[in-house]
Coordinates of C-alpha atoms and ligand atoms in Angstrom, one line a residue:
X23 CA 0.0 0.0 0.0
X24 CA 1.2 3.2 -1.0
X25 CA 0.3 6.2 1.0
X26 CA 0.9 10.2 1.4
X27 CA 3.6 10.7 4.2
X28 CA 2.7 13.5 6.9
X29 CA 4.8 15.8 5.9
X30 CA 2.4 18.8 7.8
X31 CA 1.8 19.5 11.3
X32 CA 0.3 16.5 13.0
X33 CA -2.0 16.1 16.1
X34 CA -2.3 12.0 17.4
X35 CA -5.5 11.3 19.2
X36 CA -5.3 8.2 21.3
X37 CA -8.2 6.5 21.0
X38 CA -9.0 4.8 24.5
X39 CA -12.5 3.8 23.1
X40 CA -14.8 6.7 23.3
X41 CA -18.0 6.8 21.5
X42 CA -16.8 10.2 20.3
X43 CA -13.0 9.2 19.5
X44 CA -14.1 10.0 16.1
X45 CA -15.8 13.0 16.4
X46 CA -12.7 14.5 18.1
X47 CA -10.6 14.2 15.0
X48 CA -13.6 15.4 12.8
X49 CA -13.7 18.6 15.0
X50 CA -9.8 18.6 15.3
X51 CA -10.0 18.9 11.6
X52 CA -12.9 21.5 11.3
X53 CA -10.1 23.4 12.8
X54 CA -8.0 23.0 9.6
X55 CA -5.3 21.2 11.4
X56 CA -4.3 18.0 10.6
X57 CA -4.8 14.6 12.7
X58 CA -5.1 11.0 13.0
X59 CA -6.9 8.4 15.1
X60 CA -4.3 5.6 16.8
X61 CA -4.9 3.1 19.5
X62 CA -4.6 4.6 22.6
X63 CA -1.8 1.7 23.9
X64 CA 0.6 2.4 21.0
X65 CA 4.1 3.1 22.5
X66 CA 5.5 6.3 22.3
X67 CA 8.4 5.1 20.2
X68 CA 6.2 4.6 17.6
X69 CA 3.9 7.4 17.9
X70 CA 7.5 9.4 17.7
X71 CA 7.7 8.4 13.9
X72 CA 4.8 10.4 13.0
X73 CA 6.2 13.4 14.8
X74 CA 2.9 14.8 16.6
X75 CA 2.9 18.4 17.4
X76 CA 0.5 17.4 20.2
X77 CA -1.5 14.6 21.1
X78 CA -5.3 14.5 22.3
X79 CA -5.8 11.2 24.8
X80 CA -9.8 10.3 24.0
X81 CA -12.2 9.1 26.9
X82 CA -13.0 5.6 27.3
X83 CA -15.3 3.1 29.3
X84 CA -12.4 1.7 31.1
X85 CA -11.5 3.1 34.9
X86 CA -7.8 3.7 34.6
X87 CA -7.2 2.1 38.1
X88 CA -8.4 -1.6 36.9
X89 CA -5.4 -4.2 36.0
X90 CA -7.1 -4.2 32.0
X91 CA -7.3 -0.6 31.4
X92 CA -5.9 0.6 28.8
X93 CA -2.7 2.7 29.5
X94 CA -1.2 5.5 27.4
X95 CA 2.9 5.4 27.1
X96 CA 4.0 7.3 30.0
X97 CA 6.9 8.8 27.8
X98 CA 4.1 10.0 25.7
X99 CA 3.8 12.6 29.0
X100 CA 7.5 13.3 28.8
X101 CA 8.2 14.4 25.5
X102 CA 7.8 17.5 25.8
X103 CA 4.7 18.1 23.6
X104 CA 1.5 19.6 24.4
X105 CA -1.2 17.1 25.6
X106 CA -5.0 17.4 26.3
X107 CA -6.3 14.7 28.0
X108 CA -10.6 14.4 27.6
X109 CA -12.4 12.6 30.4
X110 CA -10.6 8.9 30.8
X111 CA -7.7 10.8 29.2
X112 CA -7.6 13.3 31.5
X113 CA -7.9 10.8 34.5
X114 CA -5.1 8.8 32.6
X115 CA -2.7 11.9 33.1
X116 CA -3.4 12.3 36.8
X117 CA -2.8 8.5 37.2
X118 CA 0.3 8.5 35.6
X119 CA 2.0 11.9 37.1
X120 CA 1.0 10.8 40.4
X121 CA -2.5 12.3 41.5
X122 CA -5.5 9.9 42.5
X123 CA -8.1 9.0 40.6
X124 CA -10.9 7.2 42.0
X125 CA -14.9 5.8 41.7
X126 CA -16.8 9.3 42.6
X127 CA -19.6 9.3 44.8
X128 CA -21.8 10.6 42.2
X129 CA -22.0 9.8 38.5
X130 CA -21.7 12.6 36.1
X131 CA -23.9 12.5 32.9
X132 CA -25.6 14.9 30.8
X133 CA -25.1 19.0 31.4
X134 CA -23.5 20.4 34.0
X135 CA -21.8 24.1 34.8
X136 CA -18.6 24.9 34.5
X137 CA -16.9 27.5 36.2
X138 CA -13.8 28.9 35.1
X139 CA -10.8 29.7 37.4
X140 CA -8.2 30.5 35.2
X141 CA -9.0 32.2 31.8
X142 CA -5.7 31.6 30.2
X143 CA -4.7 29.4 27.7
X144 CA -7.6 26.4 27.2
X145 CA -10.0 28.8 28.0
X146 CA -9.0 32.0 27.1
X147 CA -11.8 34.3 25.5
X148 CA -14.5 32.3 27.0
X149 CA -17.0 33.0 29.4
X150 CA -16.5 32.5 33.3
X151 CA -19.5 30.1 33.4
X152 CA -20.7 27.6 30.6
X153 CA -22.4 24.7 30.2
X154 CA -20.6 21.6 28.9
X155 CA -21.3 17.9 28.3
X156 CA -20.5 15.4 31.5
X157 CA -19.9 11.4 31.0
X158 CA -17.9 10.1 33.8
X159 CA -18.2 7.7 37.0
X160 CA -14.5 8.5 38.8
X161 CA -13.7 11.9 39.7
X162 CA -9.8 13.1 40.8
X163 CA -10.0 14.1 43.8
X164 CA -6.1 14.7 43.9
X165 CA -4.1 16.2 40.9
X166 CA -0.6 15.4 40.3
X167 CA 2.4 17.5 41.7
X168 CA 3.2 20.9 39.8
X169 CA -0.6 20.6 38.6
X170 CA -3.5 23.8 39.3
X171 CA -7.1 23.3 38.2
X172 CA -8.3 25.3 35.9
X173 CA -12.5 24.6 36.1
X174 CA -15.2 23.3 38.2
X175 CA -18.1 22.0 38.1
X176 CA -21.0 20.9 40.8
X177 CA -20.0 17.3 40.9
X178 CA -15.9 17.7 40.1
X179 CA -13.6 20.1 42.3
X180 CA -11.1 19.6 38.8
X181 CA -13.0 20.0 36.0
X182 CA -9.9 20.7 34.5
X183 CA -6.0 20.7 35.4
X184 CA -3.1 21.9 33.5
X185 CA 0.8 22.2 34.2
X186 CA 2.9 24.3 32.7
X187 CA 4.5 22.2 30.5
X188 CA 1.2 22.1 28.3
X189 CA 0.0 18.9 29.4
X190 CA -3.6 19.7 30.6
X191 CA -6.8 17.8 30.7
X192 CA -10.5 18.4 30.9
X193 CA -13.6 16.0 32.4
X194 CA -16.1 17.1 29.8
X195 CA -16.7 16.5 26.6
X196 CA -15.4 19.2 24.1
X197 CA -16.5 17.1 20.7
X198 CA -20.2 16.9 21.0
X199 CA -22.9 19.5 20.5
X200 CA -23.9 19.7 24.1
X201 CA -20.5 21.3 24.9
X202 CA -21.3 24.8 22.7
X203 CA -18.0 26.4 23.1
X204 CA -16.3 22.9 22.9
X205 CA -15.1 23.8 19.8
X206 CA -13.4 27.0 21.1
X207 CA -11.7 24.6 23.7
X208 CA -10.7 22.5 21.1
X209 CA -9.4 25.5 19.1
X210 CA -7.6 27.3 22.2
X211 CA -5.6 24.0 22.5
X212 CA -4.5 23.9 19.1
X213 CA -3.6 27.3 18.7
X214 CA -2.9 28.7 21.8
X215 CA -1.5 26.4 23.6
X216 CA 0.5 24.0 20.9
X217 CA 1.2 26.9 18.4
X218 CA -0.4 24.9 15.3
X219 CA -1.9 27.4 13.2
X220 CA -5.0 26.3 10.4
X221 CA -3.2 25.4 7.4
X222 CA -5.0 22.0 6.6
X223 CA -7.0 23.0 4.3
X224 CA -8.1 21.5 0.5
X225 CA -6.0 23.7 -1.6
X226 CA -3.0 22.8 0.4
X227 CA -4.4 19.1 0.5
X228 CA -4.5 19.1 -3.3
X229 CA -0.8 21.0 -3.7
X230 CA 0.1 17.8 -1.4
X231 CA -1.0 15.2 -2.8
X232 CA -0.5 16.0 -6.7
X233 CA 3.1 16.3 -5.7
X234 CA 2.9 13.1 -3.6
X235 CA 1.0 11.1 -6.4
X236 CA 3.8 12.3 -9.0
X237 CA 6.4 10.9 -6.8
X238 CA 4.9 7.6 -6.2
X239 CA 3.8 7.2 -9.7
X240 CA 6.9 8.2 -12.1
X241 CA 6.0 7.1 -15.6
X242 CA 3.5 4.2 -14.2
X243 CA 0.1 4.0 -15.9
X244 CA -2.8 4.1 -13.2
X245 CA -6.2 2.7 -14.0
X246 CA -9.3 3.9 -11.9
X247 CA -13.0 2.6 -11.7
X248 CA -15.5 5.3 -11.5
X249 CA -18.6 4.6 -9.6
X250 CA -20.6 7.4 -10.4
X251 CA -20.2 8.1 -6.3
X252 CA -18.1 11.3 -4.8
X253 CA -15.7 9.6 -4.2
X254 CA -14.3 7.6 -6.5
X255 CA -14.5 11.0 -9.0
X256 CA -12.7 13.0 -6.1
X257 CA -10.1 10.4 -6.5
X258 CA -10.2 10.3 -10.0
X259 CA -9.5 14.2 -10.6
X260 CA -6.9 14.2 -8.1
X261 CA -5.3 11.8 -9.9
X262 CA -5.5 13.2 -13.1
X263 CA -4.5 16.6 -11.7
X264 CA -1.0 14.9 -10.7
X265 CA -0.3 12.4 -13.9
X266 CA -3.0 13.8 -16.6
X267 CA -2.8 10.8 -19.3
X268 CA -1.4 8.3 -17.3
X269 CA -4.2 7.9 -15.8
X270 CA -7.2 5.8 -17.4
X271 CA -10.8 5.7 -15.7
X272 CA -13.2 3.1 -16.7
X273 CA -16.4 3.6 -16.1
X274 CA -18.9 0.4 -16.3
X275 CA -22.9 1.4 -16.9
X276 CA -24.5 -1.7 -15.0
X277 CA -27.6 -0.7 -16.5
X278 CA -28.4 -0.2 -12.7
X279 CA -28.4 3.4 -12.3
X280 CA -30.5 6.2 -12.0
X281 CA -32.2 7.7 -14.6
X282 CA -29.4 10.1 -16.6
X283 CA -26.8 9.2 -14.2
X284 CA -24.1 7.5 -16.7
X285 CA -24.8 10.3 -18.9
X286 CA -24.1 12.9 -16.7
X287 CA -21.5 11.3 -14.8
X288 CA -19.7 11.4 -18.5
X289 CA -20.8 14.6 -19.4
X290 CA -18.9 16.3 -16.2
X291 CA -15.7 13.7 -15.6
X292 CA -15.3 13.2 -19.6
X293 CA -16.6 17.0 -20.8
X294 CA -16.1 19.0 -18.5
X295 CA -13.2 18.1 -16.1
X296 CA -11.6 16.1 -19.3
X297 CA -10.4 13.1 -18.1
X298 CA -9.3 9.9 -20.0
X299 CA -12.7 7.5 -19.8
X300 CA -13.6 4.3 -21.2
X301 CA -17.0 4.0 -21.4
X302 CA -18.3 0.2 -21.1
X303 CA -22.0 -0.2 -21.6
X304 CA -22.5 -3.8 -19.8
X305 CA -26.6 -3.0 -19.3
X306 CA -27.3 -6.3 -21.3
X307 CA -24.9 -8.3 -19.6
X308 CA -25.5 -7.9 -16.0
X309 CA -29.6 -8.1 -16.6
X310 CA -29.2 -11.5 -18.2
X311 CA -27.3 -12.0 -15.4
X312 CA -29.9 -11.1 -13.1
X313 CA -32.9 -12.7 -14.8
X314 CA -34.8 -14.6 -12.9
X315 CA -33.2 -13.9 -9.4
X316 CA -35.1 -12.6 -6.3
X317 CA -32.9 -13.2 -3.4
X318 CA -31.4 -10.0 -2.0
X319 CA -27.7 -11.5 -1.3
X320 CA -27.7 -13.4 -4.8
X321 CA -28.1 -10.4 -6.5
X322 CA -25.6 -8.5 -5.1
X323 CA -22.9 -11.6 -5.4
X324 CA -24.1 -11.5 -9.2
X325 CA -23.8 -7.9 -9.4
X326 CA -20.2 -8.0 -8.0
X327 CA -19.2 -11.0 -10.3
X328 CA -20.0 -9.7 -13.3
X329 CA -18.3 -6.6 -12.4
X330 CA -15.3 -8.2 -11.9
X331 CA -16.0 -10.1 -14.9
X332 CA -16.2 -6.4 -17.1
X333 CA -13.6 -4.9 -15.3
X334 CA -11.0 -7.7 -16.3
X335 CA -11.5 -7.5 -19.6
X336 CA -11.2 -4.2 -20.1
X337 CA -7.9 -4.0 -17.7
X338 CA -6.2 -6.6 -20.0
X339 CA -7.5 -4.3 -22.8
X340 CA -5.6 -1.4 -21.7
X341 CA -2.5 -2.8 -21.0
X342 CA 0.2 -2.8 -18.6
X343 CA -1.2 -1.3 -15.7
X344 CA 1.1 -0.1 -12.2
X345 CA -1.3 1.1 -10.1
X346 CA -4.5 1.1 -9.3
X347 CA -6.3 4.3 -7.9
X348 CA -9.7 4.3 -5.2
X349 CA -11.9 6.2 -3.1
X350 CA -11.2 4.7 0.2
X351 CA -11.6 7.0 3.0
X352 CA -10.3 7.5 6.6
X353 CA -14.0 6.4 8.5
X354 CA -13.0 3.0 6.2
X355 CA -9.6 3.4 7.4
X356 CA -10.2 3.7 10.9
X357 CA -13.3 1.1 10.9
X358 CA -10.6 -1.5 8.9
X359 CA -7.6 -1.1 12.0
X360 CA -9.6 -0.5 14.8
X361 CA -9.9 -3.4 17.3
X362 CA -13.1 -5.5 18.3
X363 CA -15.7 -2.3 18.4
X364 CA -15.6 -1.4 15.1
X365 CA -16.0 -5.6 14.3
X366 CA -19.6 -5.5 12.7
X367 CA -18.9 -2.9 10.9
X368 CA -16.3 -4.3 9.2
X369 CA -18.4 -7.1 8.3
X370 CA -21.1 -4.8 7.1
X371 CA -18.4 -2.9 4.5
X372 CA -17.1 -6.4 3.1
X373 CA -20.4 -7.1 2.3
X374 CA -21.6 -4.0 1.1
X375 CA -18.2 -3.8 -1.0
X376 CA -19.9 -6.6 -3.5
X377 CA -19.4 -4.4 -6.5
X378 CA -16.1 -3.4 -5.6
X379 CA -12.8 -4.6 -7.2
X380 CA -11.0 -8.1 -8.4
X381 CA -9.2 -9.7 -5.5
X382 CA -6.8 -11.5 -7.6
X383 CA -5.4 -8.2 -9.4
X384 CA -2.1 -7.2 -8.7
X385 CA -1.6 -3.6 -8.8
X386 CA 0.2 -1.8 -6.1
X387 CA -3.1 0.5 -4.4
X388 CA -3.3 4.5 -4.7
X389 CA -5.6 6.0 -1.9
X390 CA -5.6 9.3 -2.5
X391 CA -8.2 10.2 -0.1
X392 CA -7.7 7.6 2.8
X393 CA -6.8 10.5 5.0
X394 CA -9.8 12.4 4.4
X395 CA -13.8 12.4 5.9
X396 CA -16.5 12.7 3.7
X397 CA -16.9 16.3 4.1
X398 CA -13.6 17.1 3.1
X399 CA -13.5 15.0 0.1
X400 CA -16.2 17.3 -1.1
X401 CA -14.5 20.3 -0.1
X402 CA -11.6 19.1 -1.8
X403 CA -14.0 18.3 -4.7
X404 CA -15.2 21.7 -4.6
X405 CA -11.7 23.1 -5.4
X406 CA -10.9 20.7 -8.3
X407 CA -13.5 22.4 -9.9
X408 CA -15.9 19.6 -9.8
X409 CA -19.7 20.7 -9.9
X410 CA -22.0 20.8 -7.2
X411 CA -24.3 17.8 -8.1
X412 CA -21.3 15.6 -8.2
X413 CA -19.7 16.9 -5.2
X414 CA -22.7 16.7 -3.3
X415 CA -24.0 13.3 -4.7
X416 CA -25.9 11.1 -1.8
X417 CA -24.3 7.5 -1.5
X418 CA -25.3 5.0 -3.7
X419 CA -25.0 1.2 -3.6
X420 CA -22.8 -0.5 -5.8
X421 CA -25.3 -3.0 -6.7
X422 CA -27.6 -0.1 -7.8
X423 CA -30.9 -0.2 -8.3
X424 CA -30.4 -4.0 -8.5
X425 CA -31.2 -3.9 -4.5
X426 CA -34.1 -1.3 -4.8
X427 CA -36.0 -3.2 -7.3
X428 CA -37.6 -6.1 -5.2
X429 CA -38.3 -9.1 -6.8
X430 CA -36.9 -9.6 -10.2
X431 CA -35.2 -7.2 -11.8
X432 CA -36.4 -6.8 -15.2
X433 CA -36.3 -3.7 -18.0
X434 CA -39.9 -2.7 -17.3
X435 CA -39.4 -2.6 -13.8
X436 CA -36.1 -0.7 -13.6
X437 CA -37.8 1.7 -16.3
X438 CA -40.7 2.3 -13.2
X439 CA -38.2 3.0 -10.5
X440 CA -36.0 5.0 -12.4
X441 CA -39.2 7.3 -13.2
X442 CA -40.5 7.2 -9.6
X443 CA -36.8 7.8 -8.2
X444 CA -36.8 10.7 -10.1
X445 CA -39.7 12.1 -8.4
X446 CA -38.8 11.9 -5.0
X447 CA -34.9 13.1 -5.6
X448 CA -36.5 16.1 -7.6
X449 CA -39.0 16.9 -5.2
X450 CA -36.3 16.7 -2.3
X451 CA -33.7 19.0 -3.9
X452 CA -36.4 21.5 -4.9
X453 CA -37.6 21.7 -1.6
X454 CA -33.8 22.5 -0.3
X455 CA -33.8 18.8 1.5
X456 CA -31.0 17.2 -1.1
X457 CA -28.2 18.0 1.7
X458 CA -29.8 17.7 4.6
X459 CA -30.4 14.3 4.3
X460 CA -28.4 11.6 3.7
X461 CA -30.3 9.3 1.3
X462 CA -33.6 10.1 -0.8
X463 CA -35.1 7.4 -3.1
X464 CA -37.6 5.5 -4.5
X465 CA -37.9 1.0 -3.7
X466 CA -40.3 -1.0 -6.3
X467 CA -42.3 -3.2 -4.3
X468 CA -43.0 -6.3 -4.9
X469 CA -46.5 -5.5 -4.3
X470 CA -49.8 -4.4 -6.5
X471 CA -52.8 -3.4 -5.4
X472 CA -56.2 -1.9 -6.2
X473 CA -56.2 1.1 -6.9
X474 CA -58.9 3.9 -9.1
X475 CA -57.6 6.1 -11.3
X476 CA -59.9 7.9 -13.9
X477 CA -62.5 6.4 -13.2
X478 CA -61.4 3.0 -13.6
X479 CA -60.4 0.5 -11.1
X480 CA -56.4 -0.5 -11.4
X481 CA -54.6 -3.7 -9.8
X482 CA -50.9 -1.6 -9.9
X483 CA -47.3 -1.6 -8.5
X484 CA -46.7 -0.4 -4.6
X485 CA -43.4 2.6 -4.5
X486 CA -42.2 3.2 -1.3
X487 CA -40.3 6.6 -0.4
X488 CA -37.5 6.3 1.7
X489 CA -35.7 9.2 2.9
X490 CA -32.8 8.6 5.9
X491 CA -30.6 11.5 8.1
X492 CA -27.4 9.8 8.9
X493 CA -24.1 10.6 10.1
X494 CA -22.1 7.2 8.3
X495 CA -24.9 5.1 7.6
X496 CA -23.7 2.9 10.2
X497 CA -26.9 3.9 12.1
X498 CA -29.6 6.5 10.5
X499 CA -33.0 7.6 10.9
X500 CA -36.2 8.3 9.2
X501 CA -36.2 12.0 7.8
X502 CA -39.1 14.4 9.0
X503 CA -39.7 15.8 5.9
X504 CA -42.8 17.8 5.7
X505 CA -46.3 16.4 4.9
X506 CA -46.4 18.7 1.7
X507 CA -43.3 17.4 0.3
X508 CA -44.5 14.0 0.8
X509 CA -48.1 15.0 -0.6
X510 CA -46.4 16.5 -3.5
X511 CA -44.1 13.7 -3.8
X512 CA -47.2 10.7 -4.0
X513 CA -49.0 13.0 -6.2
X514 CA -46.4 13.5 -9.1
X515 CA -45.7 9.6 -9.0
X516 CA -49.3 8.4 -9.1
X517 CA -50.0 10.9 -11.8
X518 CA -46.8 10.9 -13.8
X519 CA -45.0 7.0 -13.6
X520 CA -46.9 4.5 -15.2
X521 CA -47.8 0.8 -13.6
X522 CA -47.9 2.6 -9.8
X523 CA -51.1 3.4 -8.1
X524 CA -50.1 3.4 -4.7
X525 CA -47.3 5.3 -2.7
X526 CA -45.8 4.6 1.0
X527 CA -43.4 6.2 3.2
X528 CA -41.3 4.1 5.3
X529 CA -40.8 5.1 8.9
X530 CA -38.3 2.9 9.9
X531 CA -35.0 3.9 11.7
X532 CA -31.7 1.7 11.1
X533 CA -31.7 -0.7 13.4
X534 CA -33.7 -2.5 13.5
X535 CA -34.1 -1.6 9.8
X536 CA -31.4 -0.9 7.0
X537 CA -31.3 1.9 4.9
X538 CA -31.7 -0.3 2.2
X539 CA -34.3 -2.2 1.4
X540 CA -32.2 -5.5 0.3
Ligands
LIG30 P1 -27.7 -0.4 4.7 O1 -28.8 -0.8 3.7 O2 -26.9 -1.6 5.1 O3 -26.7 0.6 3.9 O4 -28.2 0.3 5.8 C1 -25.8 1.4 4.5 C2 -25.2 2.3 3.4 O5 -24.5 1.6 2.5 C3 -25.0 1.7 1.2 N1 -24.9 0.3 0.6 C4 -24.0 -0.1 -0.3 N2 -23.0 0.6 -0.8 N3 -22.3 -1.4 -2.0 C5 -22.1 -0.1 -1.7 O6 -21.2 0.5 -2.2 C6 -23.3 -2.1 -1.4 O7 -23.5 -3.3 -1.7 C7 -24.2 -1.4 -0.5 N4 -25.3 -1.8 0.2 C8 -25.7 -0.7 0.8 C9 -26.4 2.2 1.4 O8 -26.9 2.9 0.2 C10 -26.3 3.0 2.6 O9 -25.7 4.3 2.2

């Protein structure tokens, strides 16, 4: 695996298991500094290699007195780099410098008041009092030598400590919402006190990367498959940005997409944004494939075979071929090294990966992107010049509308969903929802019923509207959309798509449901 060295500024954030681990390198990066997740335990000599300008230590279920809790490196505390610790971090610093840490006599959880005793540094420019987010059991009721407190709160005498060699921690939670000046905390500690100043931004990202991709690549020929997704065409266009014609995209039409998708997915990456395409139209091929099948998980391993099958061929047909270029990014990267947590979902991607690429070929991997979240591959979208409907594209499954067309997937039915699909996605973007929510589509039941249109009695197809907000799709809810969207949204379908008389609105949150319907 070939990958961008960290050549900028670099914050570590030890992940000791938080809920929120994530969510602190999210906000870490809203701050346009530059950071990575690592398991809490990793010794200092090798977090050393990535040479951290400072280091965040993440909270955790664990009680840092028990024989299995997870430790951090006590050089870590010694190398004379700033470090904020956040709730078990925090409690992990006054364990190891020699203050107490113990059970409290009250748990902590939910809002409580803090109370600011010294307004320098973490939380200088801040308000005296201010409510922040609580999530703990043990409290500190001694600090470690050459320690002052910095906070209060009801329930903790140190709500925060520092010392003055920039090692500091805080009991609440700075990452979430609850904590509305969190992100000032955050900021203060990045700025202030460890001197890092914003400069992780796309444009320096791109300038980065081009020059890291030309390195890595020489005179090597890199082939990339486009997915019609955000990511794969950030990847793409970075790519191309670096090597221009060494690069070839290929870009398979399943004959699973949405209505105008391949054509405008070639319009902008071929047209507009100029890049080297091969265009396969395999629509025949993977619907004689599909004839006849119903079960979800058989269509989705035919899908992916005959992928592979497409993809292969046209590989060989190009030529020797060095590397091979995707849109992996760092939630995948984090969910793919982190330890038992993250388990299912790793289970869920390699499953939902069906679609993906040939096992067996042996090209060396670009990932241009695996350092990146999804919001900053669209911002660095954005400054390739890539248009806003691509940029801001909602996911959508590789197996296409394969796995939104229940039952069998035939022409007729695909050409039904592809009308009513355009309904609800039209209706939702002209109603300013399109980015708000995370999915908007249509599912072909299996179903007909009676229905009377014009007078006359019809026995017709059942549509059902699914519309999801969701952070990673890992969990996700039903979207409140208003009644007049939805009113609007029935209407146009029973009145404009043929073979559907009935429309239905599922109100099911993930779990116990899935975003998708297969
Ligand atoms: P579910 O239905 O499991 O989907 O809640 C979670 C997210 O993953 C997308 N999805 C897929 N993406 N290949 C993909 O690339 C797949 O096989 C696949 N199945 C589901 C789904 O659209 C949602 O965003």
């Amino acid at each position: 695996m070939v990958e961008a060295p960290p050549t900028r500024a670099t914050v570590l954030i030890l992940d000791f298991g938080s809920q929120y681990s994530q969510l602190i390198a999210r906000r870490v990066r809203e701050a346009s500094v530059y950071c990575e997740l690592v398991p809490g335990t990793t010794p200092w000599s090798e977090l050393a290699k990535k040479s951290p300008s400072a280091l965040i230590l993440s909270g955790g279920p664990a009680s840092v007195y028990e024989p299995e809790a997870p430790q951090v490196d006590p050089a870590a505390l010694k190398a004379g780099i700033p470090v904020l610790g956040i709730c078990y971090g925090m409690q992990l610093i006054a364990h190891h410098l020699g203050g107490e840490v113990e059970p409290g006599p009250l748990r902590e959880f939910g809002p409580a008041m803090l109370e600011v005793e010294d307004a320098e540094g973490l939380f200088a420019g801040l308000p005296a009092e201010m409510p922040v987010w609580m999530s703990h059991g043990d409290h500190i009721p001694k600090i470690p030598p050459g320690f002052r407190g910095l906070a209060r709160s009801a329930n903790s005498r140190y709500a925060a400590f520092s010392n003055d060699a920039g090692i500091m921690g805080i009991q609440f939670h700075p990452e979430v919402v609850h904590t509305p000046h969190g992100r000032d905390i955050l900021r203060n500690f990045l700025y202030r006190v460890s001197g890092l100043t914003p400069t992780w931004t796309a444009g320096s990202y791109i300038a980065e990367a081009v020059e890291t991709i030309r390195s890595m690549v020489g005179g090597g020929r890199v082939l990339c498959a486009l997915s019609g997704g955000v990511d794969s065409a950030v990847a793409a266009t970075l790519v191309d940005r670096a090597i221009g014609d060494q690069l070839t995209c290929v870009f398979v039409n399943n004959g699973l997409l949405r209505k105008e998708e391949a054509e405008r997915v070639l319009e902008v990456m071929h047209r507009d944004l100029d890049l080297n395409i091969r265009y396969v139209d395999a629509g025949e091929r993977f619907l004689s494939a599909l004839r006849g099948i119903t079960d979800p998980e058989e269509k989705r391993r035919t899908v992916g075979r005959v992928f592979i099958e497409v993809f292969e061929i046209e590989a060989k047909a190009i030529g020797e071929i060095d590397f091979l270029a995707q849109g992996t990014l760092y939630p995948d990267v984090i969910e793919s090294t982190a330890p038992d947590t993250a388990a299912s979902a790793v289970k869920i991607k390699t499953h939902h990966n069906v679609g993906g690429l040939p096992p067996g070929l042996r090209f060396k991997l670009i990932e241009p992107l695996r350092h990146l979240f999804k919001d900053e591959v669209r911002a660095v979208g954005a400054e390739l010049g890539m248009p806003d409907d691509m940029v801001w594209r909602q996911p959508f499954p590789g197996p296409g509308l394969a796995i939104r067309c229940l039952g069998e997937v035939t022409e007729e039915r695909l050409a039904i969903l592809r009308e009513a699909d355009w309904v609800v996605v039209d209706e939702i973007k002209k109603n300013g929802l399109y980015r708000q929510v995370w999915q908007s589509f249509a599912v072909l039941t299996p179903l007909e019923t009676v229905g009377v249109q014009g007078d006359y009695r019809t026995y017709s197809n059942v549509v059902a509207v699914r519309v999801v907000t969701s952070d990673d799709a890992m969990t996700a809810d039903w979207a409140r959309i208003p009644y007049e969207v939805l009113a609007r949204i029935s209407n146009r379908i029973t009145n404009e798509v043929n073979g559907v008389n009935r429309v239905v609105f599922d109100i099911t949150s993930k779990p116990p449901g899935t975003i998708e319907w297969e």
